[in-house]
Every structure is written in structure tokens, then in C-alpha cells.
mmCIF file of C-alpha atoms in Angstrom:
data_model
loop_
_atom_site.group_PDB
_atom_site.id
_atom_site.type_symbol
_atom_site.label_atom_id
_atom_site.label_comp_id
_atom_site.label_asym_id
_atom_site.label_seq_id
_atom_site.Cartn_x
_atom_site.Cartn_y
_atom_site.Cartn_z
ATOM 1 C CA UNK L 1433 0.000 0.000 0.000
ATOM 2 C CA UNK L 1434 1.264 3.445 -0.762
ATOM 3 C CA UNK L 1435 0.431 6.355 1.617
ATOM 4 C CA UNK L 1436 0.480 9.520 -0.311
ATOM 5 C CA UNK L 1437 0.644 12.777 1.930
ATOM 6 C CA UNK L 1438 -0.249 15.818 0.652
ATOM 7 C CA UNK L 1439 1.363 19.225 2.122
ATOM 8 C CA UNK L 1440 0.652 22.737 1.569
ATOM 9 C CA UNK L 1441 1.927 25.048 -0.862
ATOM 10 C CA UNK L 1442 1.794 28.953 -0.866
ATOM 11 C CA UNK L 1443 2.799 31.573 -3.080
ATOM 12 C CA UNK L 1444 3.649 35.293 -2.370
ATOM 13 C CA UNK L 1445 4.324 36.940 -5.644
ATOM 14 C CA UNK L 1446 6.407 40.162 -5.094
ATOM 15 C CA UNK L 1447 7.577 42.371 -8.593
ATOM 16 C CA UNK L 1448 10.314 44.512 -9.112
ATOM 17 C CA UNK L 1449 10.447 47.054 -11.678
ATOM 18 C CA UNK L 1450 13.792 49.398 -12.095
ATOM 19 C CA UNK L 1451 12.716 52.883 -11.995
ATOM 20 C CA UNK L 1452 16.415 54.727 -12.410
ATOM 21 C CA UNK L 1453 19.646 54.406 -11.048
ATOM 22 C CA UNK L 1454 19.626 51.688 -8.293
ATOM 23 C CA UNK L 1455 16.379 51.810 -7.775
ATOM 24 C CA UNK L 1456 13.464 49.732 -8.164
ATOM 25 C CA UNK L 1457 9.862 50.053 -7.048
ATOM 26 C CA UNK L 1458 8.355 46.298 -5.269
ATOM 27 C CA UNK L 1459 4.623 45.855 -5.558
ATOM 28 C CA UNK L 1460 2.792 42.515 -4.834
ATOM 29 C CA UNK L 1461 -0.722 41.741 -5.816
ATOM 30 C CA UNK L 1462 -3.415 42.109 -3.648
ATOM 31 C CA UNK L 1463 -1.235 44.696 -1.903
ATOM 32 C CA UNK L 1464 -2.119 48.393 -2.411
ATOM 33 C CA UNK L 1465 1.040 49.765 -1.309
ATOM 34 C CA UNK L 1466 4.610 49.752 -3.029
ATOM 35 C CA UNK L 1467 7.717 49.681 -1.985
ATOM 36 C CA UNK L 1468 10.997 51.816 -3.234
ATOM 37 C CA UNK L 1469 13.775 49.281 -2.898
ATOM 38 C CA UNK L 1470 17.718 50.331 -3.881
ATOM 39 C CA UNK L 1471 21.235 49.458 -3.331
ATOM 40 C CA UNK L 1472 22.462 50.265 0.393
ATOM 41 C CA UNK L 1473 24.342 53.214 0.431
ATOM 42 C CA UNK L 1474 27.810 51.654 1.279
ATOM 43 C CA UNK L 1475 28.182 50.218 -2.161
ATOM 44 C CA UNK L 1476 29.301 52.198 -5.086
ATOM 45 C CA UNK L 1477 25.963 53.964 -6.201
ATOM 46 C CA UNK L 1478 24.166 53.176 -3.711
ATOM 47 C CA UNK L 1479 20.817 55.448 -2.496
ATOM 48 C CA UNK L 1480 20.368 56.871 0.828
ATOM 49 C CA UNK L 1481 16.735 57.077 2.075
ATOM 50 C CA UNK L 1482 15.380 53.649 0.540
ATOM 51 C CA UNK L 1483 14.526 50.412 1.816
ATOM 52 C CA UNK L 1484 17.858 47.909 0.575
ATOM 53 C CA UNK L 1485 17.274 44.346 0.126
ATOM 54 C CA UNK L 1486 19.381 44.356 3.698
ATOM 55 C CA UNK L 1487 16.874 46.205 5.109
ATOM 56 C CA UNK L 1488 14.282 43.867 3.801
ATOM 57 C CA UNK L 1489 16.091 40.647 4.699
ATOM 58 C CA UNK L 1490 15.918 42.244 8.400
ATOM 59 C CA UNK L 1491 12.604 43.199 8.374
ATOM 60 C CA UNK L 1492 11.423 40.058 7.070
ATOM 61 C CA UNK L 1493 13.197 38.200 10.395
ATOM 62 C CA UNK L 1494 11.447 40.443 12.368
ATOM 63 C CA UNK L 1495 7.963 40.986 11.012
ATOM 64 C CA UNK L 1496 7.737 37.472 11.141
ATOM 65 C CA UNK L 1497 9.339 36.679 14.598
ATOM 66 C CA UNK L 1498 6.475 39.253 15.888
ATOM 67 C CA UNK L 1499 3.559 37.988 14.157
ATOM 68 C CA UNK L 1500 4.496 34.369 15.259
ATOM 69 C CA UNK L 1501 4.857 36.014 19.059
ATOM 70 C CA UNK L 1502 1.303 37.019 18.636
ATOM 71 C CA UNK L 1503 0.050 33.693 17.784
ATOM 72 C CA UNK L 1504 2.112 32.010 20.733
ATOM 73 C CA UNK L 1505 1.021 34.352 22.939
ATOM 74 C CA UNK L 1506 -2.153 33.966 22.204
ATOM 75 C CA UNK L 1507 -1.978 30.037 22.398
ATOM 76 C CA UNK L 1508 -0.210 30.611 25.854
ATOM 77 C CA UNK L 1509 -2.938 33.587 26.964
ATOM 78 C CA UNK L 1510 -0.139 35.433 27.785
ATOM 79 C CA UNK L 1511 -1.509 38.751 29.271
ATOM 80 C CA UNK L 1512 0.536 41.679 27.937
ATOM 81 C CA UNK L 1513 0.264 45.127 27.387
ATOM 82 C CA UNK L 1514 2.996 46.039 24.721
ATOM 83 C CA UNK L 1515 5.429 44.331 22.458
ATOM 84 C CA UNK L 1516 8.282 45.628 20.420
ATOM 85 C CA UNK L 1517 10.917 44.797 18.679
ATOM 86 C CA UNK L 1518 14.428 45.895 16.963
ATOM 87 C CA UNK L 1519 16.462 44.323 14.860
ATOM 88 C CA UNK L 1520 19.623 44.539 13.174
ATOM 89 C CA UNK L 1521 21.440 42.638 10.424
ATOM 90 C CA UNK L 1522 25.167 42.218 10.086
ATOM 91 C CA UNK L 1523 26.159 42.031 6.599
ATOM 92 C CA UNK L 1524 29.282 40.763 6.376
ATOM 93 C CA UNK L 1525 32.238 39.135 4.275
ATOM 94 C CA UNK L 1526 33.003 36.125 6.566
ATOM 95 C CA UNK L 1527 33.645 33.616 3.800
ATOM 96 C CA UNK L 1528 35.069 35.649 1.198
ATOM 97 C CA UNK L 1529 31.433 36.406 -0.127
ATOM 98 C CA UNK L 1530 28.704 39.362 1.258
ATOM 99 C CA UNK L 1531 25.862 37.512 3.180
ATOM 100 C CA UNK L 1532 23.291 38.512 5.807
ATOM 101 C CA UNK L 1533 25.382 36.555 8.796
ATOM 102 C CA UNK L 1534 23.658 37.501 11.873
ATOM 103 C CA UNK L 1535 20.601 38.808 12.766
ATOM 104 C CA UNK L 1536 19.902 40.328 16.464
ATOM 105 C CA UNK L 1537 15.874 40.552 17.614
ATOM 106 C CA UNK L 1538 15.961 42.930 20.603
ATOM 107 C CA UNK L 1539 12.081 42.029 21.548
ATOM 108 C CA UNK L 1540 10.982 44.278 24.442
ATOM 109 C CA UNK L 1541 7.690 42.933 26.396
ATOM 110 C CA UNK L 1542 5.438 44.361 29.001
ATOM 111 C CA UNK L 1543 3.551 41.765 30.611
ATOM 112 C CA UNK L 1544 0.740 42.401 33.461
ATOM 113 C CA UNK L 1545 1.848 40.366 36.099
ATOM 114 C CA UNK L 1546 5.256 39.387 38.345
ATOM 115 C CA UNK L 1547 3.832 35.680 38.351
ATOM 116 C CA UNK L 1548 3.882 35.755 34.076
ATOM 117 C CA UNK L 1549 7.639 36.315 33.771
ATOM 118 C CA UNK L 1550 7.999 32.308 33.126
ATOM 119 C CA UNK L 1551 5.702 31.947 30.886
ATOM 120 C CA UNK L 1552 6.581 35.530 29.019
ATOM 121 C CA UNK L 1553 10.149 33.890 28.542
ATOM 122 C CA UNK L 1554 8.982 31.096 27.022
ATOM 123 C CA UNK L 1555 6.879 32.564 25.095
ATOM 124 C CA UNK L 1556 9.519 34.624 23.189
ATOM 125 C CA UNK L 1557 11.640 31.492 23.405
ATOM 126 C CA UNK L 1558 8.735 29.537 21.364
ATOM 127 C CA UNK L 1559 8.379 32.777 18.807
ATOM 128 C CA UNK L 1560 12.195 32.310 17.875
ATOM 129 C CA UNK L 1561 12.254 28.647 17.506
ATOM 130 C CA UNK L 1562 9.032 28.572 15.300
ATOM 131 C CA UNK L 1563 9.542 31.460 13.634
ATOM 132 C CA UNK L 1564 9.573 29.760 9.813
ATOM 133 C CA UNK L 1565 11.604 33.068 8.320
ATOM 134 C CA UNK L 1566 14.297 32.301 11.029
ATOM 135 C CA UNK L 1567 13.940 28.445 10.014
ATOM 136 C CA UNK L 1568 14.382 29.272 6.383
ATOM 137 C CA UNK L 1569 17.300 31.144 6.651
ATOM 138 C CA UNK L 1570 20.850 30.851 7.057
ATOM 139 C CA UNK L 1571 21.870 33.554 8.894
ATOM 140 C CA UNK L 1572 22.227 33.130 13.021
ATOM 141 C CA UNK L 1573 19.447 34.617 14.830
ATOM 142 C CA UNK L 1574 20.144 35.984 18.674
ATOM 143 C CA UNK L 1575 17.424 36.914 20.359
ATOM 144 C CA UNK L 1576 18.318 39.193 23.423
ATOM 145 C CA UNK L 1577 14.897 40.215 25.102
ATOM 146 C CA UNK L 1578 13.879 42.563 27.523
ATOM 147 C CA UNK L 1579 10.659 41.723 29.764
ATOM 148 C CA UNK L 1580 9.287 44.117 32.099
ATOM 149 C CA UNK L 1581 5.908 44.654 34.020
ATOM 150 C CA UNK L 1582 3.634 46.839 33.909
ATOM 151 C CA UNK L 1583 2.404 48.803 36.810
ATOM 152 C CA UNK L 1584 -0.935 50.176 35.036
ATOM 153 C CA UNK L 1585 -1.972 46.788 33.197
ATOM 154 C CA UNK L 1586 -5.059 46.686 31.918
#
């Protein structure tokens, strides 16, 4: 007997189109907004001002690291007033080549309660390990976090 299993696919369709220069605009279907996207301004022509694939790669880590928070969180009903997060990329030439080497999530979290800290923790702890642009990637991902408490939780 032979036990096919079927997995899900999906597709996110993003376009570039080179406007002048270095620069491109992104636009997506479905999406209304677009996106000016150039070379980073340390490389010869680069364009100050204007989202860089770098910046992208980043943002990509950490748009998804928060949206997966938010679905642990909720799975955990982890009570919490505010969530935040920076991160920075390293680009560096480690191996002879350019590549996005490290990426550093600085997550801040204000929970409502002393007694939550635990479960906070592992909360953010879950985000990072399941966190399928961080899975997908090659490029270490640190996450140091800050968790504080609120003294006017709602």
C-alpha cells in the first residue's frame, strides 16, 4: 500500500520594476502599497533614504518573529500590554562572499503580572524557535529580550 501525503503550498508573488539608477519600485498583488527598494548606500551607487534588500532581509526576520509572538502568545494567553521589537542585520564578508550573517531581535515585552515572567520567557523562546523566516534562513538569529511589568496593566 502506498500512503500519499499531501502538504501545503503557498505563493507570495512580489515584482520589481527598475525605476532609475539603483532603484526599483516592489509591488505585490493584492497589496495596495509599493515599496521603493535600492542598493544600500555603502556600495558604489548606492541610495540613501530607501529600503535595501538588507533592510528587507531584516525586516522580514522580524515581522515574522512578531507575528508568530502574537500567535504564541495567544496560544499561551499570555496577558501583555505592549510588544516591540528591533532588529539589526550584520552584513558581512566572513567567507570571502557578502551575506546577511547575523541577525539580532531585541524584543521588548510588558507583561501584566510578576507571576507571568515564566511563561513571558517562554513565550519569546517559542516565537524564535518557530519562527519559519528564522527556520528558512541561514543567517544566526540571537534573540536578546527585555521583559518588564507593567504597573498600570489593563
Amino acid at each position: 500500500m502506498v500512503i500519499s501525503i499531501m502538504f501545503e503550498a503557498y505563493n507570495y508573488e512580489v515584482n520589481v520594476h527598475w525605476q532609475s539608477g539603483r532603484v526599483g519600485q516592489m509591488s505585490a498583488p493584492g497589496i495596495d502599497e509599493t515599496i521603493l527598494c535600492a542598493t544600500p548606500p555603502e556600495f558604489p551607487q548606492g541610495v540613501h533614504g530607501i529600503w535595501s534588500p538588507e533592510h528587507l532581509f531584516t525586516a522580514s526576520v522580524n515581522s515574522c518573529f512578531m507575528t508568530t509572538f502574537l500567535a504564541v502568545a495567544e496560544n499561551f494567553k499570555l496577558k501583555y500590554e505592549h510588544f516591540s521589537c528591533r532588529a539589526i542585520g550584520r552584513l558581512s564578508r566572513a567567507t570571502g562572499k557578502w551575506m546577511m550573517s547575523e541577525i539580532i531581535l531585541k524584543p521588548e515585552l510588558t507583561i501584566c503580572t510578576e507571576e507571568s515572567f515564566e511563561k513571558a520567557r517562554k513565550v519569546l523562546e517559542k516565537s524564535e524557535k518557530a519562527c519559519l523566516i528564522t527556520q528558512s534562513i541561514k543567517s544566526m538569529v540571537v534573540t536578546e529580550p527585555t521583559i518588564m511589568v507593567s504597573e498600570m496593566c489593563m
